[in-house]
Coordinates of C-alpha atoms in Angstrom, one line a residue:
M158 CA -57.9 63.3 246.0
P159 CA -58.0 66.9 244.8
R160 CA -56.3 67.3 241.4
N161 CA -53.4 69.6 241.0
P162 CA -53.4 70.4 237.3
R163 CA -50.8 73.1 237.4
P164 CA -48.1 72.5 234.8
A165 CA -44.4 72.9 235.8
F166 CA -43.5 76.1 234.0
G167 CA -40.0 75.4 232.8
R168 CA -38.8 79.0 233.0
D169 CA -39.2 78.8 236.8
S170 CA -38.2 75.3 237.9
H171 CA -34.4 75.6 237.4
R172 CA -34.4 79.1 239.1
E173 CA -36.3 77.7 242.1
R174 CA -33.8 74.9 242.4
A175 CA -31.0 77.4 242.3
V176 CA -32.6 79.5 245.1
A177 CA -33.3 76.4 247.2
E178 CA -29.6 75.4 246.9
Y179 CA -28.5 78.9 247.8
L180 CA -30.7 78.9 250.9
D181 CA -29.4 75.4 251.9
R182 CA -25.9 76.8 251.8
H183 CA -26.3 80.3 253.3
L184 CA -29.5 80.5 255.4
Y185 CA -30.7 77.3 257.0
P186 CA -27.4 75.9 258.4
E187 CA -26.6 79.2 260.1
H188 CA -30.0 80.5 261.3
F189 CA -32.3 77.5 261.9
Q190 CA -32.2 74.8 264.5
S191 CA -33.3 72.0 262.1
I192 CA -34.5 71.6 258.5
D193 CA -35.9 68.7 256.5
R194 CA -36.3 69.5 252.8
V195 CA -39.2 67.8 251.1
N196 CA -38.6 65.9 247.9
D197 CA -41.9 64.2 247.3
K198 CA -44.4 65.8 244.9
K199 CA -47.5 65.3 247.1
R200 CA -46.2 67.5 249.9
Q201 CA -44.7 70.0 247.6
L202 CA -48.1 70.4 245.9
A203 CA -49.5 71.0 249.4
G204 CA -47.2 74.0 249.8
I205 CA -44.4 72.4 251.8
D206 CA -40.8 72.8 250.6
L207 CA -39.3 72.0 254.0
F208 CA -40.1 71.4 257.6
A209 CA -38.0 73.6 259.9
T210 CA -37.6 74.9 263.5
H211 CA -36.3 78.3 264.6
K212 CA -35.4 79.5 268.1
D213 CA -37.8 82.5 267.9
I214 CA -40.8 80.6 266.5
E215 CA -42.8 78.0 268.5
G216 CA -43.3 74.5 266.9
E217 CA -42.3 73.0 263.6
M218 CA -43.0 75.2 260.5
K219 CA -44.1 74.0 257.1
I220 CA -42.3 76.5 254.8
D221 CA -43.2 77.3 251.2
E222 CA -40.3 79.1 249.5
K223 CA -41.3 81.9 247.1
A224 CA -38.6 83.8 245.2
A225 CA -38.7 86.8 242.8
T226 CA -36.4 85.0 240.4
S227 CA -37.3 86.7 237.1
W228 CA -36.3 90.0 238.5
A229 CA -32.9 89.0 240.0
H230 CA -30.9 90.7 237.2
K231 CA -33.3 93.7 236.8
M232 CA -34.5 96.3 239.3
D233 CA -34.4 95.6 243.0
L234 CA -38.1 95.1 243.7
K235 CA -39.9 97.1 246.3
T236 CA -42.8 94.6 246.4
F237 CA -43.5 90.8 246.5
A238 CA -46.2 89.1 244.4
F239 CA -48.8 86.8 246.2
E240 CA -50.8 84.8 243.7
L241 CA -54.6 85.3 243.7
Q242 CA -55.6 83.6 240.5
W243 CA -54.1 82.0 237.3
M244 CA -55.4 80.4 234.1
L245 CA -55.2 76.9 233.0
G246 CA -56.3 77.2 229.4
D247 CA -59.7 78.7 229.7
E248 CA -60.2 77.7 233.3
E249 CA -59.7 80.1 236.2
M250 CA -57.6 78.6 239.0
G251 CA -57.3 79.8 242.6
G252 CA -53.9 81.1 243.6
W253 CA -51.9 79.9 246.5
F254 CA -52.4 83.1 248.6
I255 CA -56.2 82.6 248.8
D256 CA -56.2 78.8 248.7
K257 CA -60.0 78.6 248.6
E258 CA -59.9 74.8 248.3
R259 CA -57.7 74.6 251.4
L260 CA -55.2 72.3 249.6
K261 CA -52.1 74.0 251.1
K262 CA -50.6 73.1 254.5
T263 CA -48.2 76.0 254.5
T264 CA -47.6 77.7 257.9
H265 CA -45.0 80.2 256.6
W266 CA -43.8 81.7 253.4
M267 CA -40.1 82.3 252.9
C268 CA -40.1 85.3 250.6
I269 CA -36.7 85.7 248.8
W270 CA -35.4 88.6 246.7
P271 CA -32.3 87.1 245.0
R272 CA -29.8 89.3 243.1
T273 CA -27.3 88.5 240.4
A274 CA -24.4 90.5 239.1
G275 CA -26.5 91.5 236.1
E276 CA -27.1 88.2 234.2
P277 CA -30.4 86.2 234.4
L278 CA -30.6 83.7 237.2
N279 CA -29.9 80.2 236.0
R280 CA -27.6 78.6 238.5
V281 CA -26.9 78.9 242.2
E282 CA -23.5 80.5 241.4
D283 CA -25.4 83.4 239.7
I284 CA -26.7 84.6 243.0
V285 CA -24.4 87.2 244.6
R286 CA -26.8 88.2 247.5
A287 CA -30.3 87.9 248.6
E288 CA -32.8 89.1 251.2
A289 CA -35.1 86.6 252.8
A290 CA -38.1 87.2 255.1
L291 CA -40.1 84.5 256.9
I292 CA -43.8 85.4 256.9
S293 CA -46.5 83.7 258.9
V294 CA -49.4 82.7 256.6
R295 CA -51.8 83.5 259.4
V296 CA -50.3 86.9 260.2
L297 CA -50.2 88.1 256.6
R298 CA -53.8 86.9 255.8
R299 CA -55.0 88.6 259.0
W300 CA -53.3 91.8 258.0
V301 CA -54.9 91.8 254.5
R302 CA -58.3 91.0 256.0
K303 CA -58.0 94.0 258.3
K304 CA -57.2 96.2 255.4
A305 CA -60.1 94.8 253.4
S306 CA -62.6 95.5 256.3
K307 CA -62.5 99.2 255.2
E308 CA -63.0 98.4 251.5
T309 CA -66.4 98.6 249.8
E310 CA -65.4 96.3 246.9
F311 CA -64.8 92.6 247.3
L312 CA -61.4 91.3 246.2
E313 CA -63.1 88.7 244.0
D314 CA -64.8 91.6 242.1
V315 CA -61.4 93.3 241.5
I316 CA -60.0 90.0 240.2
E317 CA -62.9 89.6 237.8
R318 CA -62.5 93.2 236.6
L319 CA -58.9 92.6 235.8
R320 CA -59.5 89.2 234.2
N321 CA -62.3 90.5 231.9
G322 CA -61.1 94.1 231.4
S323 CA -58.2 95.8 229.7
E324 CA -56.5 97.3 232.7
D325 CA -53.3 95.7 234.0
E326 CA -53.5 97.1 237.6
L327 CA -56.2 98.2 240.1
Q328 CA -56.1 99.5 243.6
W329 CA -57.9 97.6 246.3
A330 CA -57.8 98.4 250.1
G331 CA -54.7 100.6 249.5
L332 CA -52.9 97.7 247.8
R333 CA -52.0 97.0 244.2
I334 CA -53.6 94.1 242.4
R335 CA -51.9 93.3 239.0
I336 CA -52.4 90.9 236.1
S337 CA -49.4 89.7 234.0
R338 CA -51.0 89.2 230.6
N339 CA -47.7 88.5 229.0
L340 CA -47.3 85.1 230.8
P341 CA -49.0 81.9 229.7
E342 CA -50.9 81.5 232.9
Q343 CA -51.8 85.2 233.2
P344 CA -51.6 85.3 237.0
I345 CA -53.3 88.0 239.0
N346 CA -51.2 88.9 242.0
L347 CA -51.4 91.0 245.2
L348 CA -48.3 93.1 245.3
M349 CA -47.3 93.5 248.9
P350 CA -44.8 96.3 249.8
R351 CA -41.4 94.9 250.7
E352 CA -41.2 97.1 253.8
T353 CA -44.6 95.9 255.1
L354 CA -43.4 92.3 254.8
R355 CA -40.2 93.2 256.7
E356 CA -42.5 94.5 259.5
L357 CA -44.8 91.5 259.4
S358 CA -41.8 89.1 259.7
G359 CA -41.3 90.3 263.2
G360 CA -37.6 90.7 262.6
V361 CA -37.1 87.2 261.2
L362 CA -35.3 88.2 258.1
W363 CA -31.8 88.1 256.7
D364 CA -29.5 89.9 254.3
L365 CA -27.5 87.0 252.8
P366 CA -24.0 87.1 251.2

């Protein structure tokens, strides 16, 4: 069985639980035909937070919830970060967007931009509103591949330049690739424009109270 060595970063887990509870209250009961939230670690590690069906989408979805929680009390982000690589000590680990080892079973990402009244997000009660967009994994990866077809530099080379260089951000295929050196895992992310994600959702998005 493939190992999943990623530590549970404490700064994120309680925020993720708060967002999940918020969605269970305000999104899924109103806008989905059925949901089955996953509680076992094995399926969560495979990129499944819940199974769900929606009237506009054929078949059962395996949704991985991704939320911009650390920015909820700061500026309203115009992008969303898709993880390309992160560090476990001195070892480079593949991010969930690329998923080179094909460990993830995700069919859709639920991208969430939660907002608070100005305080850091710690509890579900802190969230005053949120935008959520349901993005097909296949559709987004195909969109990125199409952009990359016109690029002369491989994405892997851009990641390596960021990892081993001093720059914090590079342009690739008209997109921003950024490293967060201030975080323990030093993730390198693809920053997707929020408006593009809205378009790629095919209209399956919500402004939540």
